[in-house]
Coordinates of C-alpha atoms in Angstrom, one line a residue:
Chain A
M181 CA 48.5 -15.3 -1.5
E182 CA 45.2 -14.3 -1.0
T183 CA 44.4 -17.0 1.5
I184 CA 47.4 -16.7 3.4
F185 CA 46.1 -12.7 3.9
R186 CA 42.8 -13.9 4.6
L187 CA 44.3 -16.4 7.4
M188 CA 46.3 -13.4 8.5
L189 CA 43.0 -11.1 8.8
T190 CA 41.4 -13.8 11.0
M191 CA 44.5 -14.2 13.3
T192 CA 44.5 -10.6 14.0
S193 CA 40.7 -10.3 14.6
T194 CA 40.9 -13.1 17.0
F195 CA 44.5 -13.2 18.7
W196 CA 43.4 -10.8 21.4
M197 CA 41.8 -13.6 23.1
V198 CA 45.3 -15.0 24.0
P199 CA 46.7 -11.9 26.0
I200 CA 43.3 -11.4 27.9
Y201 CA 43.7 -15.2 29.1
F202 CA 47.3 -14.6 30.4
I203 CA 46.4 -11.4 32.3
N204 CA 43.2 -13.0 33.7
A205 CA 44.9 -16.5 34.7
S206 CA 46.1 -17.5 38.1
P207 CA 49.0 -19.7 37.6
G208 CA 51.7 -20.4 40.5
S209 CA 53.3 -17.1 42.0
H210 CA 56.4 -17.5 40.2
F211 CA 54.5 -17.6 36.7
K212 CA 52.2 -14.9 37.6
K213 CA 54.6 -12.0 36.6
I214 CA 55.6 -13.8 33.5
Y215 CA 51.8 -14.4 32.5
L216 CA 51.7 -10.6 33.2
I217 CA 54.2 -9.6 30.6
I218 CA 53.4 -12.3 28.0
G219 CA 49.6 -10.7 28.5
I220 CA 50.5 -7.1 28.2
A221 CA 52.9 -7.9 25.3
G222 CA 50.5 -10.0 23.5
F223 CA 48.3 -7.1 22.9
L224 CA 51.0 -5.4 20.4
V225 CA 50.6 -8.6 18.2
P226 CA 47.3 -7.7 16.9
V227 CA 48.1 -4.2 17.0
I228 CA 50.9 -4.6 14.8
M229 CA 49.3 -7.1 12.3
S230 CA 46.5 -4.9 12.0
R231 CA 48.8 -1.9 10.9
A232 CA 50.4 -4.4 8.6
S233 CA 46.9 -5.7 7.1
L234 CA 46.3 -2.1 6.5
A235 CA 49.1 -1.4 4.9
L236 CA 48.7 -4.6 2.5
L237 CA 45.7 -3.8 1.7
K238 CA 46.8 -0.3 0.1
K239 CA 48.2 -2.7 -2.7
F240 CA 44.7 -4.4 -3.6
D241 CA 43.1 -2.8 -6.7
E242 CA 40.7 -0.1 -6.0
E243 CA 36.9 0.1 -7.1
D244 CA 34.6 3.1 -7.1
L245 CA 30.9 2.9 -6.2
E246 CA 28.3 5.5 -6.8
G247 CA 25.1 6.1 -5.9
C248 CA 24.2 4.2 -3.0
S249 CA 20.6 3.4 -1.8
E250 CA 21.3 3.0 1.7
I251 CA 24.2 3.7 4.1
R252 CA 23.8 2.5 7.9
L253 CA 26.5 3.0 10.9
V254 CA 27.0 -0.8 12.2
D255 CA 29.8 -0.3 14.5
K256 CA 27.8 -1.6 17.3
D257 CA 26.5 -4.6 15.7
F258 CA 29.7 -6.3 16.4
I259 CA 29.9 -5.6 20.1
P260 CA 28.1 -8.9 20.8
T261 CA 30.8 -10.5 18.7
Y262 CA 33.6 -8.9 20.6
L263 CA 32.1 -9.4 24.1
G264 CA 32.1 -13.0 23.0
Y265 CA 35.6 -13.3 22.5
F266 CA 36.3 -11.4 25.7
F267 CA 34.3 -13.6 27.8
V268 CA 35.2 -16.8 26.2
A269 CA 38.9 -15.9 27.3
L270 CA 38.2 -14.8 30.4
S271 CA 35.9 -18.6 30.8
I272 CA 39.5 -20.6 30.1
N273 CA 41.4 -22.0 32.8
D274 CA 44.0 -23.5 31.2
L275 CA 46.9 -23.6 28.0
L276 CA 45.2 -26.3 26.5
S277 CA 41.8 -25.4 26.9
L278 CA 43.2 -21.7 25.2
M279 CA 44.5 -23.5 22.4
V280 CA 41.5 -26.0 21.8
L281 CA 39.0 -22.9 22.0
Y282 CA 41.0 -20.6 20.1
V283 CA 41.5 -23.2 17.3
I284 CA 37.5 -23.4 17.2
V285 CA 36.8 -19.6 17.3
F286 CA 39.7 -19.3 14.4
F287 CA 37.7 -21.5 12.4
F288 CA 34.3 -19.9 12.7
V289 CA 35.9 -16.7 12.2
H290 CA 37.6 -17.8 8.7
M291 CA 34.7 -19.9 7.2
T292 CA 31.9 -17.3 8.0
Q293 CA 34.2 -14.5 6.2
A294 CA 34.1 -12.6 9.4
Q295 CA 38.1 -11.7 9.4
Y296 CA 37.3 -8.1 9.5
F297 CA 35.4 -7.9 12.9
N298 CA 38.5 -6.4 14.4
P299 CA 38.1 -4.1 17.0
F300 CA 41.5 -2.5 16.4
F301 CA 40.4 -0.9 13.1
L302 CA 38.0 1.2 15.5
F303 CA 40.9 2.4 17.4
F304 CA 42.2 3.3 14.2
G305 CA 39.6 5.6 13.3
Y306 CA 37.5 3.1 11.1
H307 CA 33.8 2.7 11.3
Y308 CA 31.5 0.0 9.6
Y309 CA 28.7 0.9 7.4
D310 CA 26.0 -1.8 6.0
V311 CA 25.7 -0.3 2.2
V312 CA 23.0 -1.1 -0.5
T313 CA 24.4 -0.2 -4.1
K314 CA 22.0 1.0 -6.5
H315 CA 21.3 -2.5 -8.0
G316 CA 20.5 -3.6 -4.6
T317 CA 23.8 -5.5 -3.4
R318 CA 24.1 -5.3 0.0
I319 CA 27.8 -4.9 1.2
L320 CA 29.9 -3.9 4.2
V321 CA 32.1 -1.2 3.8
I322 CA 34.8 -0.4 6.1
C323 CA 35.7 3.4 5.9
K324 CA 38.0 6.1 7.7
G325 CA 37.3 9.3 8.4
P326 CA 33.9 11.4 10.1
L327 CA 30.9 9.3 10.5
R328 CA 28.6 9.0 7.4
K329 CA 24.9 9.0 8.5
N330 CA 21.5 9.0 6.5
E331 CA 22.9 9.5 3.2
K332 CA 20.6 8.6 0.3
D333 CA 22.8 8.9 -2.6
G334 CA 26.4 8.0 -1.2
N335 CA 29.8 7.5 -3.0
F336 CA 32.8 5.4 -2.3
V337 CA 36.1 6.1 -4.0
G338 CA 38.9 3.8 -3.8
L339 CA 37.2 0.8 -2.4
R340 CA 39.4 -2.3 -1.9
R341 CA 38.1 -5.8 -1.7
I342 CA 38.5 -7.8 1.4
N343 CA 36.1 -10.7 0.0
N344 CA 33.1 -10.5 -2.7
I345 CA 30.6 -8.7 0.4
T346 CA 33.5 -6.8 2.1
F347 CA 35.3 -3.5 0.9
I348 CA 37.4 -1.1 2.5
E349 CA 38.2 2.6 1.9
Q350 CA 41.4 3.9 3.2
Chain B
M170 CA 42.7 2.4 -15.5
V171 CA 39.6 0.1 -16.2
H172 CA 38.3 -2.9 -14.8
I173 CA 37.9 -6.0 -17.2
C174 CA 34.8 -8.0 -16.0
A175 CA 33.0 -11.0 -17.7
K176 CA 30.1 -13.0 -17.7
I177 CA 30.1 -16.5 -17.0
R178 CA 27.5 -19.4 -18.2
D179 CA 25.7 -20.3 -14.6
S180 CA 21.9 -21.4 -14.0
G181 CA 19.9 -19.4 -11.4
K182 CA 19.1 -16.1 -10.7
A183 CA 22.3 -15.1 -9.1
I184 CA 24.1 -12.1 -11.1
K185 CA 26.3 -13.9 -13.7
Y186 CA 29.0 -11.0 -14.0
R187 CA 32.2 -11.4 -12.3
K188 CA 35.2 -8.7 -12.0
V189 CA 38.3 -10.3 -13.4
A190 CA 40.9 -8.0 -13.2
K191 CA 42.4 -4.3 -13.3
A192 CA 44.1 -3.0 -16.4
E193 CA 46.6 0.0 -15.9
S194 CA 46.6 1.0 -19.5
E195 CA 43.8 1.1 -22.5
V196 CA 42.8 -2.4 -23.1
W197 CA 40.9 -1.4 -26.6
P198 CA 41.0 1.9 -28.3
M199 CA 38.2 4.2 -27.5
A200 CA 35.2 4.0 -29.6
K201 CA 35.7 7.0 -31.2
E202 CA 39.2 6.3 -32.5
C203 CA 38.1 3.0 -33.8
V204 CA 35.1 3.5 -35.2
H205 CA 35.4 5.6 -38.1
S206 CA 32.0 5.3 -39.9
T207 CA 28.8 3.5 -39.4
R208 CA 26.1 2.3 -41.4
P209 CA 23.0 0.3 -40.5
Y210 CA 23.2 -3.8 -40.5
V211 CA 22.6 -5.4 -44.0
P212 CA 22.9 -9.0 -44.1
D213 CA 25.5 -10.5 -46.3
S214 CA 27.5 -7.3 -46.6
L215 CA 31.0 -6.7 -45.1
C216 CA 32.3 -3.6 -43.3
G217 CA 35.5 -1.7 -44.7
E218 CA 38.6 -1.1 -42.6
G219 CA 37.3 1.4 -39.7
E220 CA 33.7 0.8 -40.8
W221 CA 31.1 -0.7 -38.2
F222 CA 27.7 -1.9 -38.5
E223 CA 25.0 -0.4 -36.1
I224 CA 22.1 -1.6 -34.7
A225 CA 19.7 1.1 -33.5
Y226 CA 17.4 0.8 -30.3
A227 CA 19.8 -2.0 -29.0
S228 CA 18.5 -1.9 -25.4
K229 CA 14.9 -2.3 -26.8
Q230 CA 15.6 -5.5 -29.0
D231 CA 14.9 -9.1 -27.8
F232 CA 18.7 -10.1 -27.7
A233 CA 19.6 -6.9 -25.6
N234 CA 21.7 -7.4 -22.5
D235 CA 20.9 -5.8 -19.2
L236 CA 24.2 -4.5 -18.9
M237 CA 22.7 -1.7 -21.1
W238 CA 20.4 -0.5 -18.6
E239 CA 21.4 -1.5 -15.4
R240 CA 23.6 0.7 -13.7
Y241 CA 25.8 -1.8 -12.0
S242 CA 29.2 -1.2 -10.4
T243 CA 32.3 -3.7 -10.1
V244 CA 31.4 -3.7 -6.3
D245 CA 28.0 -5.7 -7.3
F246 CA 29.8 -8.6 -9.1
S247 CA 32.1 -11.3 -7.3
S248 CA 35.4 -11.9 -8.2
L249 CA 36.1 -14.5 -10.8
T250 CA 37.4 -18.0 -9.2
K251 CA 39.7 -20.2 -10.8
D252 CA 36.9 -22.8 -11.1
D253 CA 34.8 -20.1 -12.7
F254 CA 37.0 -20.3 -15.6
P255 CA 35.5 -23.0 -17.9
R256 CA 32.4 -21.2 -17.7
L257 CA 33.5 -17.9 -19.3
D258 CA 30.9 -16.6 -21.5
F259 CA 32.3 -13.2 -22.8
L260 CA 34.5 -10.2 -21.5
F261 CA 33.5 -6.6 -21.1
I262 CA 34.8 -3.3 -20.3
K263 CA 32.3 -0.6 -18.8
D264 CA 33.1 3.0 -18.8
E265 CA 31.1 6.3 -18.8
E266 CA 29.9 6.1 -22.3
H267 CA 30.6 2.6 -23.7
I268 CA 30.7 -1.1 -23.4
Y269 CA 32.9 -2.9 -25.0
F270 CA 32.6 -6.9 -25.6
Q271 CA 34.7 -9.4 -26.6
N272 CA 33.3 -13.1 -27.0
I273 CA 35.1 -15.8 -25.9
P274 CA 34.6 -19.1 -27.8
R275 CA 34.2 -22.3 -25.5
T276 CA 37.2 -23.9 -27.6
R277 CA 39.7 -21.2 -26.0
L278 CA 38.7 -22.5 -22.2
V279 CA 41.6 -24.9 -22.3
R280 CA 44.1 -25.0 -19.6
K281 CA 47.6 -25.8 -21.4
K282 CA 50.9 -26.1 -20.8
S283 CA 52.8 -22.8 -21.1
V284 CA 55.8 -21.1 -20.9
L285 CA 55.3 -17.5 -19.3
C286 CA 57.7 -14.7 -20.2
L287 CA 56.8 -12.4 -17.3
E288 CA 58.8 -9.3 -15.6
G289 CA 60.7 -11.8 -13.2
G290 CA 61.8 -14.3 -16.1
Y291 CA 60.5 -17.3 -17.5
R292 CA 58.3 -19.5 -15.9
Y293 CA 56.9 -22.9 -16.8
Q294 CA 53.5 -23.8 -15.5
N295 CA 51.4 -26.7 -16.6
D296 CA 47.8 -25.5 -16.6
V297 CA 47.5 -21.8 -17.6
G298 CA 44.3 -20.6 -18.8
E299 CA 44.5 -17.7 -21.0
I300 CA 42.4 -15.3 -23.0
I301 CA 44.0 -13.5 -25.3
I302 CA 42.3 -10.0 -25.9
K303 CA 42.0 -9.0 -29.8
A304 CA 43.0 -5.9 -31.2
L305 CA 39.6 -4.7 -31.6
P306 CA 36.4 -5.3 -29.3
D307 CA 33.8 -7.6 -31.2
A308 CA 30.8 -5.4 -30.1
I309 CA 30.4 -2.0 -28.4
Y310 CA 27.3 -0.8 -27.1
S311 CA 26.7 3.4 -27.0
F312 CA 24.6 4.6 -23.8
E313 CA 24.0 7.9 -25.6
S314 CA 23.0 6.6 -28.7
D315 CA 21.6 3.6 -27.6
S316 CA 23.2 1.7 -30.5
L317 CA 25.4 -1.7 -30.9
F318 CA 28.0 -1.5 -32.9
F319 CA 29.9 -4.4 -34.5
Q320 CA 31.9 -5.4 -37.5
K321 CA 30.8 -9.2 -38.0
L322 CA 27.4 -10.4 -36.8
E323 CA 28.9 -14.1 -36.3
Q324 CA 31.4 -13.0 -33.7
I325 CA 28.6 -11.7 -31.6
T326 CA 26.0 -14.2 -31.6
G327 CA 27.8 -15.8 -28.7
I328 CA 27.3 -12.5 -26.6
F329 CA 23.7 -11.5 -27.7
K330 CA 21.4 -14.3 -27.6
N331 CA 18.9 -14.4 -30.9
I332 CA 20.5 -11.4 -32.6
D333 CA 20.9 -13.6 -35.6
Q334 CA 17.2 -14.3 -35.5
L335 CA 16.9 -10.6 -37.1
Y336 CA 18.3 -11.6 -40.0
R337 CA 17.4 -15.2 -40.0
E338 CA 18.1 -18.0 -42.7
A339 CA 15.0 -19.4 -44.0
T340 CA 13.8 -22.7 -42.7
E341 CA 13.8 -26.0 -44.6
E342 CA 10.2 -25.4 -45.6
E343 CA 10.6 -22.1 -46.5
V344 CA 13.7 -23.2 -48.7
E345 CA 11.5 -25.7 -49.9
I346 CA 8.5 -23.5 -51.1
F347 CA 11.0 -21.1 -52.5
L348 CA 12.8 -23.7 -54.9
N349 CA 9.0 -24.7 -55.9
S350 CA 8.5 -21.3 -57.2
D351 CA 6.9 -20.9 -60.9
F352 CA 10.0 -19.3 -62.1
I353 CA 12.6 -22.1 -60.9
T354 CA 13.4 -25.5 -62.5
L355 CA 15.7 -27.8 -60.2
K356 CA 17.8 -29.7 -61.9
D357 CA 20.5 -32.5 -60.7
S358 CA 18.2 -33.7 -58.0
F359 CA 19.3 -30.3 -56.1
G360 CA 16.7 -29.8 -53.5
A361 CA 16.0 -27.6 -50.2
Q362 CA 18.3 -30.1 -47.8
G363 CA 21.4 -28.9 -50.0
V364 CA 20.7 -25.6 -49.4
K365 CA 23.6 -24.4 -46.8
T366 CA 23.6 -21.2 -44.3
Q367 CA 24.8 -18.3 -46.8
N368 CA 21.8 -19.3 -49.2
R369 CA 19.5 -19.8 -46.8
K370 CA 19.9 -16.4 -45.5
R371 CA 19.8 -14.9 -48.9
V372 CA 16.5 -16.9 -49.4
A373 CA 15.0 -15.2 -46.8
L374 CA 15.8 -11.9 -47.9
A375 CA 14.7 -12.7 -51.5
Q376 CA 11.4 -13.6 -50.4
R377 CA 11.0 -10.6 -48.6
I378 CA 12.0 -8.6 -51.7
L379 CA 9.7 -10.7 -54.3
S380 CA 6.9 -10.2 -52.1
K381 CA 6.9 -6.4 -52.5
L382 CA 7.1 -6.5 -56.1
N383 CA 4.4 -5.9 -58.5
K384 CA 3.9 -8.0 -61.8
E385 CA 5.7 -5.1 -63.5
E386 CA 8.6 -4.7 -61.7
N387 CA 8.5 -8.8 -61.1
D388 CA 8.9 -8.9 -65.0
G389 CA 11.5 -6.3 -65.2
L390 CA 13.3 -8.3 -62.3
F391 CA 13.4 -11.7 -64.0
S392 CA 14.4 -10.1 -67.1
Y393 CA 17.2 -8.0 -65.8
I394 CA 18.5 -11.5 -64.4
R395 CA 18.2 -13.5 -67.6
D396 CA 20.4 -10.7 -68.9
Y397 CA 23.2 -11.2 -66.3
C398 CA 22.9 -14.8 -65.7
S399 CA 22.0 -16.4 -69.2
N400 CA 23.5 -19.8 -68.0
L401 CA 21.0 -20.3 -65.7
V402 CA 17.9 -19.9 -68.3
G403 CA 16.1 -22.9 -69.3
E404 CA 13.9 -23.5 -72.6
D405 CA 10.7 -22.5 -71.0
E406 CA 12.3 -19.2 -69.6
K407 CA 12.7 -20.6 -66.1
F408 CA 15.8 -20.5 -63.8
M409 CA 17.3 -24.0 -64.2
I410 CA 18.9 -24.3 -60.3
G411 CA 21.2 -27.3 -59.8
S412 CA 23.8 -26.4 -57.4
E413 CA 24.5 -23.8 -54.7
K414 CA 26.4 -21.4 -57.0
D415 CA 23.3 -21.4 -59.5
L416 CA 21.2 -20.6 -56.4
K417 CA 23.5 -18.2 -55.2
D418 CA 23.5 -16.2 -58.5
L419 CA 19.9 -16.3 -58.9
L420 CA 19.6 -15.1 -55.4
Y421 CA 22.1 -12.0 -56.1
G422 CA 20.0 -11.5 -59.3
I423 CA 16.7 -11.2 -57.0
Q424 CA 19.1 -8.4 -55.1
M425 CA 19.7 -6.8 -58.1
R426 CA 23.4 -7.2 -57.3
F427 CA 24.8 -7.4 -60.8
Y428 CA 25.8 -4.3 -62.6
T429 CA 27.7 -3.4 -65.6
K430 CA 30.6 -0.9 -65.7
P431 CA 29.4 2.6 -67.5
I432 CA 32.7 2.7 -69.1
G433 CA 34.0 -0.2 -70.4
G434 CA 30.8 -2.4 -70.2
E435 CA 32.1 -4.9 -68.0
K436 CA 29.5 -7.0 -66.2
M437 CA 30.4 -7.0 -62.4
V438 CA 28.7 -8.6 -59.1
A439 CA 28.9 -6.6 -56.3
T440 CA 29.5 -8.9 -53.2
S441 CA 28.5 -6.6 -50.4
A442 CA 26.0 -4.0 -51.0
A443 CA 24.6 -1.3 -48.9
P444 CA 22.0 1.7 -49.6
L445 CA 23.7 5.3 -50.4
I446 CA 22.6 7.1 -47.3

């Protein structure tokens, strides 16, 4: 069950490459309209899947964390990754390349436990924080709400475990 | 709502604790409900119902576990995986005031064929790994008093390494020396190698007791033993030891466990004794 969930998260994070390809591609004139429609509709897929992932996450166990020694906002650290997806999608010329490249990107994102690099979470009001616990463990926390900066002794309540180094507070 | 965590057996320096599962209801009764009374640990004695042994300054001892002073959160632990199951060492639950421990003997780490009775009905599975939670934890540590509470030392030697060294058995050499004491005669070819664990523990204790007595107290003690264990006394007033039972009786005598009822005069032996505080 959890593997399926992680695969779903990976797909949610990477799928938006596909509609970008469709919007950018220049097929023959009778296909152009279809491609445009697929492209725009395609964006709905990751949006709906992101929402669904967030709802499913609410079923996970909650854990609490008190007294973090460091909390750092790292939203901008993911910009190169997102841009990477974007440029890859733009540079593809045909459907076959799209499928092959998508599989490769999917594989990398899934194996590096980077399933949560999801720009749509940002649209839903979440921020990414690099947190160091009292014991010195470094984790990533995805957290909704106002920006937290420079807290010396922060607390997180109701953290849900996405993987051993990533947690989300909803 | 508590988190059940575990420690796994692993080499290397990474944290060996894992998050196992969440429990919505209480797993074990709270410390104040199951620990009715405590007394300091004395080897070779038993606890009554609701009574627990206590070792003070637990976090300063050799056997101490870093859970006692490191303020871990479950977030610091990775989740227990299926492959970790055979490496489970013990379970624990930590709350604000206490840590509750249960040892997992290696023999329990077997995957078996089982029919599970769950909410949705019955299900057969051919490799179920299961850990049964006992009614009471094997040990409870209190942060406030820095004490470790337990009922049977043997149950927690798997959790706290070398805790039995505190109350160690005598080595074969030490038993040999004891059996060669001038107040003992060995018979029926009984020797140090025949002495088992329980008696070894008692020998260590007896040595300690004897070393603290002066001549007068020593004579008084032996005369007391001769009184209660007349069957052990040989012609030359030495004690004839030919079996584990003989040795046990002698050692009980050195620990002064024999007594006579004030009314009726019946001779008794206390199998468990502790100082009245």
